[in-house]
PDB file of C-alpha atoms in Angstrom:
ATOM      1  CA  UNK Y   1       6.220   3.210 -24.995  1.00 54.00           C
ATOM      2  CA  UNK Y   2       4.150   6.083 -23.376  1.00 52.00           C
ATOM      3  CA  UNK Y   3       1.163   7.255 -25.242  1.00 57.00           C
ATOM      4  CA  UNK Y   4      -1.277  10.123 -23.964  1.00 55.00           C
ATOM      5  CA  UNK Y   5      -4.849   9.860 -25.137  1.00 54.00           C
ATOM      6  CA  UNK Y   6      -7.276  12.867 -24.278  1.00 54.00           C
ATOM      7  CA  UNK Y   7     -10.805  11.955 -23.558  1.00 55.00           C
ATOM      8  CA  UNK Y   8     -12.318  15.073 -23.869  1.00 54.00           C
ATOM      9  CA  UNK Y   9     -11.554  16.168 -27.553  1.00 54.00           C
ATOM     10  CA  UNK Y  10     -10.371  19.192 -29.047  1.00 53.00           C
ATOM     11  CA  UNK Y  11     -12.553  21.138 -28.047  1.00 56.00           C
ATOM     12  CA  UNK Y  12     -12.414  20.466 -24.339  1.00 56.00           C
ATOM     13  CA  UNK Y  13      -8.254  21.373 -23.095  1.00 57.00           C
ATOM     14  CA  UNK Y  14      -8.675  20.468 -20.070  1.00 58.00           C
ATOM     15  CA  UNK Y  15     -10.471  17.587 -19.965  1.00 58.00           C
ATOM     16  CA  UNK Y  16      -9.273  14.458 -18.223  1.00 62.00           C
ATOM     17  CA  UNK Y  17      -6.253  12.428 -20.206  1.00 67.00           C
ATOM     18  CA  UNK Y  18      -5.181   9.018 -19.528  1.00 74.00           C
ATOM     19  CA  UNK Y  19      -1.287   8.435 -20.002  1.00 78.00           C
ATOM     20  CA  UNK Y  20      -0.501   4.770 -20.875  1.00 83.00           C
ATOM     21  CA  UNK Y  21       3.110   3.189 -20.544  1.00 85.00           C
ATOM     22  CA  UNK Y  22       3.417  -0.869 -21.711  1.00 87.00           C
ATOM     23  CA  UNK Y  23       6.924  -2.564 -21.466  1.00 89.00           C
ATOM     24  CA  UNK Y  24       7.161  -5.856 -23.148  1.00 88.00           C
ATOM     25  CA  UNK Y  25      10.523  -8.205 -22.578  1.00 88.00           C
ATOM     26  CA  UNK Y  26      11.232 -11.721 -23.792  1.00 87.00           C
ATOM     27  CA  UNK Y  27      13.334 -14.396 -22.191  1.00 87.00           C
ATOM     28  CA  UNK Y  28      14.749 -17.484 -24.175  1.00 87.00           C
ATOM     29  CA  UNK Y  29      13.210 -20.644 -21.533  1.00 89.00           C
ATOM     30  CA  UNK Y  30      14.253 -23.485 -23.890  1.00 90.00           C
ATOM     31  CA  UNK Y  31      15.521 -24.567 -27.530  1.00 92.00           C
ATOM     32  CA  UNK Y  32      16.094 -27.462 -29.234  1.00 93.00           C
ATOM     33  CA  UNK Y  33      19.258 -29.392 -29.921  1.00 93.00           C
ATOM     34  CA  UNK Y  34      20.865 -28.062 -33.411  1.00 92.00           C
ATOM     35  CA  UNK Y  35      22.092 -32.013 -33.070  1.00 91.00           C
ATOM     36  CA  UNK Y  36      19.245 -34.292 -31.870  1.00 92.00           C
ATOM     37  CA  UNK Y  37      16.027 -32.062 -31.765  1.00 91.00           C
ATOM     38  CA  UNK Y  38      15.948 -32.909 -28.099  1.00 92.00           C
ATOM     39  CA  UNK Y  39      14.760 -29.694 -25.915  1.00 91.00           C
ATOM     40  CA  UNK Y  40      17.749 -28.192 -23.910  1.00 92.00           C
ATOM     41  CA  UNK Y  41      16.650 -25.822 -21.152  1.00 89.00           C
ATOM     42  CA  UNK Y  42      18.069 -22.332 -20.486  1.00 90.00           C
ATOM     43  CA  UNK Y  43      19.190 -21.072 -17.167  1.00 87.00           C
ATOM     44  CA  UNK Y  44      19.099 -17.049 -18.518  1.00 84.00           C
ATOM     45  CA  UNK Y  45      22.607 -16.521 -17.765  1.00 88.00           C
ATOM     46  CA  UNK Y  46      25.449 -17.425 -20.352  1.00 89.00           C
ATOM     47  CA  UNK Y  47      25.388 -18.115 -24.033  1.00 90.00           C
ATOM     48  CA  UNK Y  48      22.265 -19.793 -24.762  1.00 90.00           C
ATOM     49  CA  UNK Y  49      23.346 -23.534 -25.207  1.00 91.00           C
ATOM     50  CA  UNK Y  50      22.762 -24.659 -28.789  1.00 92.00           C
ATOM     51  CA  UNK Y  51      23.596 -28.795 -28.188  1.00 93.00           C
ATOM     52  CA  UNK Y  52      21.816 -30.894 -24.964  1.00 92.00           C
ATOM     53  CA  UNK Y  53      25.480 -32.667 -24.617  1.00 93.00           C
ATOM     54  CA  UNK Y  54      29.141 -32.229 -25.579  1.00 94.00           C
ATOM     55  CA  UNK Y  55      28.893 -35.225 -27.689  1.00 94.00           C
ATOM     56  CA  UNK Y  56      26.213 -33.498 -29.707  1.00 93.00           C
ATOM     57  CA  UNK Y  57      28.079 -30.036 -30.116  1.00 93.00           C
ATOM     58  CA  UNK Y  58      31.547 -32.469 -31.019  1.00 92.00           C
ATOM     59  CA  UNK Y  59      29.505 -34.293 -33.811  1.00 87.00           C
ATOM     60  CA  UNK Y  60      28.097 -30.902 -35.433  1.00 88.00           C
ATOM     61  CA  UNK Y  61      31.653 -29.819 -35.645  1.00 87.00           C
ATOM     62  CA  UNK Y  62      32.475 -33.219 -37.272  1.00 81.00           C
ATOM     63  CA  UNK Y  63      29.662 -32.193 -39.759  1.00 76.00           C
ATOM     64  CA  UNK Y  64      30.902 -28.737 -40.569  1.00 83.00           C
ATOM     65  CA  UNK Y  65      34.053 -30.497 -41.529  1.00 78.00           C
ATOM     66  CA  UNK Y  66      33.365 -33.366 -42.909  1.00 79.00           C
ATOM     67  CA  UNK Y  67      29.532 -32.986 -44.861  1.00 73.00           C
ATOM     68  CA  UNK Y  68      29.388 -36.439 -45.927  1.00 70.00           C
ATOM     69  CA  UNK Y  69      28.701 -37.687 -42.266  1.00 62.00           C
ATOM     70  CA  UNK Y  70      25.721 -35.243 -42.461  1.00 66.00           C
ATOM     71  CA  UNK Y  71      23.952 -37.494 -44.586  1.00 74.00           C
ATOM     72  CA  UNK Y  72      23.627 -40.436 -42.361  1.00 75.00           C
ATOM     73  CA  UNK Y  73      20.535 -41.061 -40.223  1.00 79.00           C
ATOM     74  CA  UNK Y  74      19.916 -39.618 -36.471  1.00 81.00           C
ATOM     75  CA  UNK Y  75      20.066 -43.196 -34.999  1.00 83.00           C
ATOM     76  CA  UNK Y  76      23.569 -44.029 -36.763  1.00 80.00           C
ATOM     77  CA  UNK Y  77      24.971 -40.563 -35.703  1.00 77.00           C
ATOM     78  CA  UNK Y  78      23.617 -38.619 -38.189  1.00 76.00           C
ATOM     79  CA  UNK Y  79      22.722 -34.743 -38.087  1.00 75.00           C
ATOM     80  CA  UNK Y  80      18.794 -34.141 -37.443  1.00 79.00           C
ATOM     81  CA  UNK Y  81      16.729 -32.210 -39.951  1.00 79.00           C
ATOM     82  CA  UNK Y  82      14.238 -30.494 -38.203  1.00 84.00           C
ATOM     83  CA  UNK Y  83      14.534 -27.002 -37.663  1.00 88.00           C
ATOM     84  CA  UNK Y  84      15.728 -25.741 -34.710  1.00 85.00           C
ATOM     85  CA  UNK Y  85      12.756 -25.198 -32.217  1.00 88.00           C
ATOM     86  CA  UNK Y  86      12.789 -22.784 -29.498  1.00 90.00           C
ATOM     87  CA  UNK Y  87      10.028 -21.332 -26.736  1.00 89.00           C
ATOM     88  CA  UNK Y  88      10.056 -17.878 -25.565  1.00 90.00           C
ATOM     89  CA  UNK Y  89       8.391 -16.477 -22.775  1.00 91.00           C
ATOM     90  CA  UNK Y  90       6.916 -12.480 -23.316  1.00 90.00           C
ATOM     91  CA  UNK Y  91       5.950 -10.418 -20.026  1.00 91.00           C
ATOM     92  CA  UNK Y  92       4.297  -7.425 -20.471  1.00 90.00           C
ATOM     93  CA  UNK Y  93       3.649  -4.915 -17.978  1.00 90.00           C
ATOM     94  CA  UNK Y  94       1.034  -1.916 -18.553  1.00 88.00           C
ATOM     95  CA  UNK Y  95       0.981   0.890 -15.974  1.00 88.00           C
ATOM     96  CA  UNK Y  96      -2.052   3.151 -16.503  1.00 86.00           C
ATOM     97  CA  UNK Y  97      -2.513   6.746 -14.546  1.00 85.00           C
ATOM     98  CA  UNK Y  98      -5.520   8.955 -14.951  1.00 79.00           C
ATOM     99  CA  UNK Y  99      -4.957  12.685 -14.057  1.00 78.00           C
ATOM    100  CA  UNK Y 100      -8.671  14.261 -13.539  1.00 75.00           C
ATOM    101  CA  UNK Y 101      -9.481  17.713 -13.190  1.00 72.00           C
ATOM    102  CA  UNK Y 102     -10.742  19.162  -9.941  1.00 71.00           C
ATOM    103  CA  UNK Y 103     -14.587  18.708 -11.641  1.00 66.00           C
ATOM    104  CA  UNK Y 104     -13.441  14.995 -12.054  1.00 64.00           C
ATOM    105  CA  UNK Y 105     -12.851  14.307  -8.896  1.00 67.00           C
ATOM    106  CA  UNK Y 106     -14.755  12.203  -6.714  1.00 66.00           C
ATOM    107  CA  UNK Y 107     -14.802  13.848  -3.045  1.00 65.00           C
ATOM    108  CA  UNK Y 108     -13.618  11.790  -0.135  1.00 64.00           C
ATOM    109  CA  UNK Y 109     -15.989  10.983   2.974  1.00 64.00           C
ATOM    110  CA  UNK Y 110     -15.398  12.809   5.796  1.00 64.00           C
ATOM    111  CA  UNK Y 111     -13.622  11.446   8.569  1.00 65.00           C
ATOM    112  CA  UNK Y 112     -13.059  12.667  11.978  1.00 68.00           C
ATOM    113  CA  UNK Y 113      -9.661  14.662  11.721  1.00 66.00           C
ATOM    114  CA  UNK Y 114      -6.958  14.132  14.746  1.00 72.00           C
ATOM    115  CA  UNK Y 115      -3.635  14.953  15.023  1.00 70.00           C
ATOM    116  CA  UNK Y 116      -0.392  13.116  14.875  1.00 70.00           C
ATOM    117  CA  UNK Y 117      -0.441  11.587  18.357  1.00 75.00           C
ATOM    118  CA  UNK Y 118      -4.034   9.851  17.580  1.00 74.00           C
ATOM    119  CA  UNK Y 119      -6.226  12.508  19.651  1.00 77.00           C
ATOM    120  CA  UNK Y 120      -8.985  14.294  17.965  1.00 76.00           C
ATOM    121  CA  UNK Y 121      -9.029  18.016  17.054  1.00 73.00           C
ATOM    122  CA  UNK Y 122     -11.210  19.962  19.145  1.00 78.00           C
ATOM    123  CA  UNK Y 123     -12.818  23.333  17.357  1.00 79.00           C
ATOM    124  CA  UNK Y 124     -13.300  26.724  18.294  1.00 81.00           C
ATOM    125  CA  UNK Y 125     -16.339  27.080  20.339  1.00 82.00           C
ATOM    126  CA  UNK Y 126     -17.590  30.909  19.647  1.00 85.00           C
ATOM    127  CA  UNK Y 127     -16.476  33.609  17.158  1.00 84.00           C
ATOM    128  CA  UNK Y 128     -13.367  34.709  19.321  1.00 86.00           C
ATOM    129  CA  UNK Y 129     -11.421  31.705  19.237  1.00 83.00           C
ATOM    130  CA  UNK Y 130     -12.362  31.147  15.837  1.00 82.00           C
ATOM    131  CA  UNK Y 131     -10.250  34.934  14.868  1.00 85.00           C
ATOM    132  CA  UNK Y 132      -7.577  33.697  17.122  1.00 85.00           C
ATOM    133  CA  UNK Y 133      -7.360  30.446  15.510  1.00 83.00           C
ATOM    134  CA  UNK Y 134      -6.988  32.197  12.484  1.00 85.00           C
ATOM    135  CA  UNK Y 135      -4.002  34.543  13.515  1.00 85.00           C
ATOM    136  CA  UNK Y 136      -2.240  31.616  14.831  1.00 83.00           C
ATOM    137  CA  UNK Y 137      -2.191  29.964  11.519  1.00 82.00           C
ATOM    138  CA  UNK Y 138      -1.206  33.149   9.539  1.00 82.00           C
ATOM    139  CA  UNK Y 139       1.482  33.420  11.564  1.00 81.00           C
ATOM    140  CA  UNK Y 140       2.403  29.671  11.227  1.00 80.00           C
ATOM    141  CA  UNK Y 141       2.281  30.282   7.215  1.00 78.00           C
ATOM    142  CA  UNK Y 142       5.867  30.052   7.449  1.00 79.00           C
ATOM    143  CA  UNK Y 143       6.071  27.038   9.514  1.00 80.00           C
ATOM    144  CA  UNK Y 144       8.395  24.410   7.717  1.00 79.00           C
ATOM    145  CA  UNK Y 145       5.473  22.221   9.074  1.00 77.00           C
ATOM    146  CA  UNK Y 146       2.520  23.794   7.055  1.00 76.00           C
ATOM    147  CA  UNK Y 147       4.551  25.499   4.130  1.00 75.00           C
ATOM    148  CA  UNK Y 148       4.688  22.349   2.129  1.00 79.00           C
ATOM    149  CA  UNK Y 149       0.822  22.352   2.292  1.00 80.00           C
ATOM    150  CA  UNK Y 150       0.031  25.804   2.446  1.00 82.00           C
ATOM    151  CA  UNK Y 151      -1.816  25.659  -1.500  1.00 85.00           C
ATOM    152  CA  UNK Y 152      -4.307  23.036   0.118  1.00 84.00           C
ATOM    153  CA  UNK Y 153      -4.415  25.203   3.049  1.00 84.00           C
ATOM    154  CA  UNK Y 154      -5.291  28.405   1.344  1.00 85.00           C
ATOM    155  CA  UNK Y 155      -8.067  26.816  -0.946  1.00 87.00           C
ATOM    156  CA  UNK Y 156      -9.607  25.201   2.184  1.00 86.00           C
ATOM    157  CA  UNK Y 157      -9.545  28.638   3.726  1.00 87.00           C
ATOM    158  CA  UNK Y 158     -11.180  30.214   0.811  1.00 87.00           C
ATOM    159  CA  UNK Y 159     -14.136  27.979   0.446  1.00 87.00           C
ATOM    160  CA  UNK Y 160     -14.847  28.830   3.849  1.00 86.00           C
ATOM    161  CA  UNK Y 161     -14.701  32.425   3.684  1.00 85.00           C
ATOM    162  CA  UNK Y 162     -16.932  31.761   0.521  1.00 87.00           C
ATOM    163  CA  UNK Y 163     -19.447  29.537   2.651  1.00 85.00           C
ATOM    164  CA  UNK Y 164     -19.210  32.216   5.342  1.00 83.00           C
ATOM    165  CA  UNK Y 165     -20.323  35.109   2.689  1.00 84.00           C
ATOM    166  CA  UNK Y 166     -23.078  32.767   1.426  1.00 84.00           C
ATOM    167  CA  UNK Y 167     -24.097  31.905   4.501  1.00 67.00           C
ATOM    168  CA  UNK Y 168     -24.542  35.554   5.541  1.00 57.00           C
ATOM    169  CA  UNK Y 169     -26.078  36.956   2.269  1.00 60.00           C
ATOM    170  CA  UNK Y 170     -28.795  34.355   2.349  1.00 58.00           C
ATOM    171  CA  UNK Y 171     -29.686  35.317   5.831  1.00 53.00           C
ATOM    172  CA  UNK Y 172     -30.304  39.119   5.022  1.00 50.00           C
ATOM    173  CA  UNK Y 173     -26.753  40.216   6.465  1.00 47.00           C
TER     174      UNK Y 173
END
C-alpha cells in the first residue's frame, strides 16, 4: 500500500509530500491438534500439519467414518472438543521518504573539498587563473566525468556569478 499525503495543502503545489509504503505478512508459527488440542509447531514449509502424531490424524479418520467413536472421552480415545487454536505471527514493515523542496532543505556544513586520491583542492590565486579555470571546465562540459553532474554544476556556477554581481553592485562597481 503506497499512500501520498501533501503537507502543504491545496493551496501550496509544491509544498513538501511525504510518500508512505507499509507491507504487512503473516506466518502460521503453531496450531493445535484437530485430535488432542495439544500445540503442534510449524516449520513454514509444507502443508501446515493439522495432527501432533500419526496416531492422532489415523483416529480423526476413524471418526469421519465411524461418528459414534466421536462421542467417547479424550482419555479413552475420544475426539477433543475445543476448537482448533492456532498463533500467527504479523510483520509489518513501513518505509517512509520525504521529498522537500529546495526551500526545505537543510544546507550541509562545509567541508574541505579534495579530490579522489585524498589531496585537497587548491584554488585559483588571482583573477587570471580564476578565467582559465573557467575555460577548462567549459570545455570539460562534455567530459563523461562531469556530464552526469553538470545540473549541480551549472547551479553552483550561477550562484556565483550571482554573488559576484552582488558583490560588485554593493561596492559601487
Amino acid at each position: 500500500m503506497t499512500k501520498t499525503v501533501p503537507e502543504g495543502g491545496p493551496d501550496d503545489p509544491g509544498r513538501s509530500s511525504l510518500h508512505e509504503t507499509s507491507t504487512a505478512r503473516e506466518q502460521l508459527l503453531e496450531r493445535t491438534c484437530a485430535w488432542c488440542g495439544q500445540s503442534v509447531a510449524y516449520g513454514g514449509r509444507g502443508r501446515p500439519p493439522r495432527y501432533c502424531s500419526p496416531v492422532h490424524r489415523r483416529r480423526a479418520w476413524e471418526v469421519r467414518t465411524a461418528q459414534d467413536r466421536a462421542e467417547r472421552p479424550v482419555s479413552d480415545g475420544g475426539q477433543s472438543r475445543e476448537p482448533v487454536r492456532e498463533v500467527v505471527q504479523r510483520t509489518e514493515t513501513v518505509v517512509r521518504t520525504v521529498v522537500l523542496r529546495d526551500a526545505d532543505r537543510i544546507p550541509l556544513a562545509p567541508r574541505a573539498a579534495q579530490r579522489l586520491n585524498g589531496q585537497p583542492y587548491t584554488l585559483p590565486e588571482d583573477a587570471v587563473e580564476w578565467i582559465e579555470a573557467l575555460a577548462a571546465l567549459r570545455r570539460a562540459a562534455t567530459d563523461p566525468k562531469i556530464y552526469p553532474f553538470r545540473e549541480h554544476v551549472a547551479l553552483a556556477c550561477e550562484k556565483a556569478a550571482q554573488a559576484l554581481r552582488a558583490e560588485g553592485s554593493e561596492s559601487g562597481m
